[in-house]
């Protein structure tokens, strides 16, 4: 059974940093594309960053480029989202996603996508 477990959310002041983690299990040796999305209640889920299996390529949306970095561990089963210079508008529930389809690297989710449970990030003074 495929499963994603996230950790690392919390509250921080503007300008602060947080690091999110997401560990995938149940994929065996398959090549898995992984990504981070976020959602504010009442709004659509939006993409944040995606990573190619093995970490050789990343895809980051303009609103967080230069502040957020997505990386992957050598075992290829855990991704991280290092978030620096956080702003109040970064406040959201952050979701980890995984798929065997390259569509996820382009932020195209669907039936091929597995989602984590979400972790709250709050940026406030």
PDB file of C-alpha atoms in Angstrom:
ATOM      1  CA  UNK A   1       0.000   0.000   0.000  1.00  0.00           C
ATOM      2  CA  UNK A   2       1.373   3.372  -1.048  1.00  0.00           C
ATOM      3  CA  UNK A   3       1.617   5.878   1.752  1.00  0.00           C
ATOM      4  CA  UNK A   4       3.040   9.359   2.274  1.00  0.00           C
ATOM      5  CA  UNK A   5       3.870  10.677   5.740  1.00  0.00           C
ATOM      6  CA  UNK A   6       4.619  14.361   6.207  1.00  0.00           C
ATOM      7  CA  UNK A   7       6.187  16.258   9.063  1.00  0.00           C
ATOM      8  CA  UNK A   8       7.735  19.609   9.860  1.00  0.00           C
ATOM      9  CA  UNK A   9       4.925  22.122   9.774  1.00  0.00           C
ATOM     10  CA  UNK A  10       4.400  24.746  12.428  1.00  0.00           C
ATOM     11  CA  UNK A  11       4.207  28.438  13.182  1.00  0.00           C
ATOM     12  CA  UNK A  12       6.918  30.956  12.418  1.00  0.00           C
ATOM     13  CA  UNK A  13       7.326  34.708  12.207  1.00  0.00           C
ATOM     14  CA  UNK A  14       7.729  36.451   8.853  1.00  0.00           C
ATOM     15  CA  UNK A  15      11.264  36.045   7.600  1.00  0.00           C
ATOM     16  CA  UNK A  16      11.688  32.758   9.407  1.00  0.00           C
ATOM     17  CA  UNK A  17      12.368  29.263   8.089  1.00  0.00           C
ATOM     18  CA  UNK A  18      10.798  25.827   8.234  1.00  0.00           C
ATOM     19  CA  UNK A  19      11.651  22.481   6.677  1.00  0.00           C
ATOM     20  CA  UNK A  20       8.991  20.000   5.660  1.00  0.00           C
ATOM     21  CA  UNK A  21       9.651  16.301   5.125  1.00  0.00           C
ATOM     22  CA  UNK A  22       7.672  13.634   3.299  1.00  0.00           C
ATOM     23  CA  UNK A  23       8.508   9.936   3.272  1.00  0.00           C
ATOM     24  CA  UNK A  24       6.967   7.606   0.723  1.00  0.00           C
ATOM     25  CA  UNK A  25       6.478   3.883   1.194  1.00  0.00           C
ATOM     26  CA  UNK A  26       4.954   1.110  -0.856  1.00  0.00           C
ATOM     27  CA  UNK A  27       6.509   2.016  -4.220  1.00  0.00           C
ATOM     28  CA  UNK A  28       9.255  -0.586  -4.136  1.00  0.00           C
ATOM     29  CA  UNK A  29      11.949   0.194  -6.712  1.00  0.00           C
ATOM     30  CA  UNK A  30       9.667   2.218  -8.991  1.00  0.00           C
ATOM     31  CA  UNK A  31      10.724   5.647 -10.225  1.00  0.00           C
ATOM     32  CA  UNK A  32       8.521   8.085  -8.354  1.00  0.00           C
ATOM     33  CA  UNK A  33       7.969  11.766  -9.033  1.00  0.00           C
ATOM     34  CA  UNK A  34       7.246  13.769  -5.901  1.00  0.00           C
ATOM     35  CA  UNK A  35       5.993  17.264  -5.263  1.00  0.00           C
ATOM     36  CA  UNK A  36       4.667  19.767  -2.780  1.00  0.00           C
ATOM     37  CA  UNK A  37       1.372  21.585  -3.121  1.00  0.00           C
ATOM     38  CA  UNK A  38      -0.376  23.949  -0.735  1.00  0.00           C
ATOM     39  CA  UNK A  39      -3.919  25.008  -0.076  1.00  0.00           C
ATOM     40  CA  UNK A  40      -5.632  27.755   1.841  1.00  0.00           C
ATOM     41  CA  UNK A  41      -9.093  26.688   3.053  1.00  0.00           C
ATOM     42  CA  UNK A  42     -11.663  27.917   0.559  1.00  0.00           C
ATOM     43  CA  UNK A  43      -9.116  28.197  -2.243  1.00  0.00           C
ATOM     44  CA  UNK A  44      -7.785  25.827  -4.873  1.00  0.00           C
ATOM     45  CA  UNK A  45      -4.747  23.712  -4.190  1.00  0.00           C
ATOM     46  CA  UNK A  46      -1.678  25.242  -5.815  1.00  0.00           C
ATOM     47  CA  UNK A  47       1.649  23.797  -6.837  1.00  0.00           C
ATOM     48  CA  UNK A  48       4.825  24.705  -5.006  1.00  0.00           C
ATOM     49  CA  UNK A  49       7.690  22.514  -6.209  1.00  0.00           C
ATOM     50  CA  UNK A  50       8.364  19.138  -7.815  1.00  0.00           C
ATOM     51  CA  UNK A  51      11.393  16.901  -8.118  1.00  0.00           C
ATOM     52  CA  UNK A  52      12.540  14.324 -10.661  1.00  0.00           C
ATOM     53  CA  UNK A  53      13.347  10.831  -9.368  1.00  0.00           C
ATOM     54  CA  UNK A  54      16.873  11.034  -8.029  1.00  0.00           C
ATOM     55  CA  UNK A  55      16.707  14.784  -7.625  1.00  0.00           C
ATOM     56  CA  UNK A  56      18.458  15.748 -10.846  1.00  0.00           C
ATOM     57  CA  UNK A  57      15.767  18.197 -11.890  1.00  0.00           C
ATOM     58  CA  UNK A  58      13.396  20.406  -9.966  1.00  0.00           C
ATOM     59  CA  UNK A  59      10.429  22.550 -10.882  1.00  0.00           C
ATOM     60  CA  UNK A  60       9.545  25.505  -8.628  1.00  0.00           C
ATOM     61  CA  UNK A  61       6.772  28.051  -9.027  1.00  0.00           C
ATOM     62  CA  UNK A  62       7.737  31.685  -9.371  1.00  0.00           C
ATOM     63  CA  UNK A  63       6.060  32.791  -6.139  1.00  0.00           C
ATOM     64  CA  UNK A  64       8.515  30.770  -4.025  1.00  0.00           C
ATOM     65  CA  UNK A  65      11.542  30.608  -6.336  1.00  0.00           C
ATOM     66  CA  UNK A  66      14.676  31.720  -4.516  1.00  0.00           C
ATOM     67  CA  UNK A  67      13.051  31.131  -1.117  1.00  0.00           C
ATOM     68  CA  UNK A  68      11.945  27.479  -1.202  1.00  0.00           C
ATOM     69  CA  UNK A  69      14.123  24.521  -2.177  1.00  0.00           C
ATOM     70  CA  UNK A  70      12.972  20.970  -2.836  1.00  0.00           C
ATOM     71  CA  UNK A  71      15.466  18.146  -2.346  1.00  0.00           C
ATOM     72  CA  UNK A  72      15.467  14.371  -2.050  1.00  0.00           C
ATOM     73  CA  UNK A  73      17.460  11.918   0.023  1.00  0.00           C
ATOM     74  CA  UNK A  74      19.798   9.366  -1.527  1.00  0.00           C
ATOM     75  CA  UNK A  75      17.321   6.541  -0.907  1.00  0.00           C
ATOM     76  CA  UNK A  76      14.839   8.471  -3.075  1.00  0.00           C
ATOM     77  CA  UNK A  77      12.003   7.868  -0.639  1.00  0.00           C
ATOM     78  CA  UNK A  78      11.987  11.182   1.221  1.00  0.00           C
ATOM     79  CA  UNK A  79      11.672  14.716  -0.068  1.00  0.00           C
ATOM     80  CA  UNK A  80      12.195  17.937   1.773  1.00  0.00           C
ATOM     81  CA  UNK A  81      10.958  21.465   1.305  1.00  0.00           C
ATOM     82  CA  UNK A  82      13.285  24.025   2.833  1.00  0.00           C
ATOM     83  CA  UNK A  83      11.320  27.230   3.207  1.00  0.00           C
ATOM     84  CA  UNK A  84      13.239  30.424   3.920  1.00  0.00           C
ATOM     85  CA  UNK A  85      12.153  34.072   4.090  1.00  0.00           C
ATOM     86  CA  UNK A  86       8.630  32.979   4.852  1.00  0.00           C
ATOM     87  CA  UNK A  87       5.828  35.453   4.264  1.00  0.00           C
ATOM     88  CA  UNK A  88       2.298  35.594   5.685  1.00  0.00           C
ATOM     89  CA  UNK A  89       0.975  34.647   2.244  1.00  0.00           C
ATOM     90  CA  UNK A  90       2.831  31.331   2.539  1.00  0.00           C
ATOM     91  CA  UNK A  91       0.376  30.321   5.255  1.00  0.00           C
ATOM     92  CA  UNK A  92      -1.430  27.186   4.077  1.00  0.00           C
ATOM     93  CA  UNK A  93      -1.762  23.464   4.496  1.00  0.00           C
ATOM     94  CA  UNK A  94       1.131  21.882   2.637  1.00  0.00           C
ATOM     95  CA  UNK A  95       0.561  18.538   0.935  1.00  0.00           C
ATOM     96  CA  UNK A  96       3.085  16.058  -0.339  1.00  0.00           C
ATOM     97  CA  UNK A  97       2.239  14.222  -3.563  1.00  0.00           C
ATOM     98  CA  UNK A  98       3.743  11.268  -5.380  1.00  0.00           C
ATOM     99  CA  UNK A  99       3.167   9.564  -8.689  1.00  0.00           C
ATOM    100  CA  UNK A 100       4.812   7.213 -11.145  1.00  0.00           C
ATOM    101  CA  UNK A 101       3.722   9.593 -13.894  1.00  0.00           C
ATOM    102  CA  UNK A 102       5.904  12.429 -15.164  1.00  0.00           C
ATOM    103  CA  UNK A 103       2.754  14.544 -15.230  1.00  0.00           C
ATOM    104  CA  UNK A 104       3.294  15.296 -11.550  1.00  0.00           C
ATOM    105  CA  UNK A 105       6.624  16.964 -12.362  1.00  0.00           C
ATOM    106  CA  UNK A 106       4.561  19.377 -14.458  1.00  0.00           C
ATOM    107  CA  UNK A 107       2.179  19.824 -11.501  1.00  0.00           C
ATOM    108  CA  UNK A 108      -0.560  17.836 -13.240  1.00  0.00           C
ATOM    109  CA  UNK A 109      -2.193  15.714 -10.565  1.00  0.00           C
ATOM    110  CA  UNK A 110      -5.008  13.238 -11.016  1.00  0.00           C
ATOM    111  CA  UNK A 111      -5.947   9.631 -10.431  1.00  0.00           C
ATOM    112  CA  UNK A 112      -2.275   8.731 -10.719  1.00  0.00           C
ATOM    113  CA  UNK A 113      -1.426  10.837  -7.654  1.00  0.00           C
ATOM    114  CA  UNK A 114      -1.122   9.802  -4.023  1.00  0.00           C
ATOM    115  CA  UNK A 115      -1.460  12.549  -1.408  1.00  0.00           C
ATOM    116  CA  UNK A 116      -0.142  12.977   2.093  1.00  0.00           C
ATOM    117  CA  UNK A 117      -2.313  14.043   4.992  1.00  0.00           C
ATOM    118  CA  UNK A 118      -1.146  17.652   4.926  1.00  0.00           C
ATOM    119  CA  UNK A 119       0.774  19.746   7.422  1.00  0.00           C
ATOM    120  CA  UNK A 120      -0.108  23.258   8.542  1.00  0.00           C
ATOM    121  CA  UNK A 121       2.329  26.108   8.016  1.00  0.00           C
ATOM    122  CA  UNK A 122       1.436  29.418   9.638  1.00  0.00           C
ATOM    123  CA  UNK A 123       3.465  32.583   9.119  1.00  0.00           C
ATOM    124  CA  UNK A 124       2.384  35.357  11.435  1.00  0.00           C
ATOM    125  CA  UNK A 125       3.819  37.999  13.696  1.00  0.00           C
TER     126      UNK A 125
END
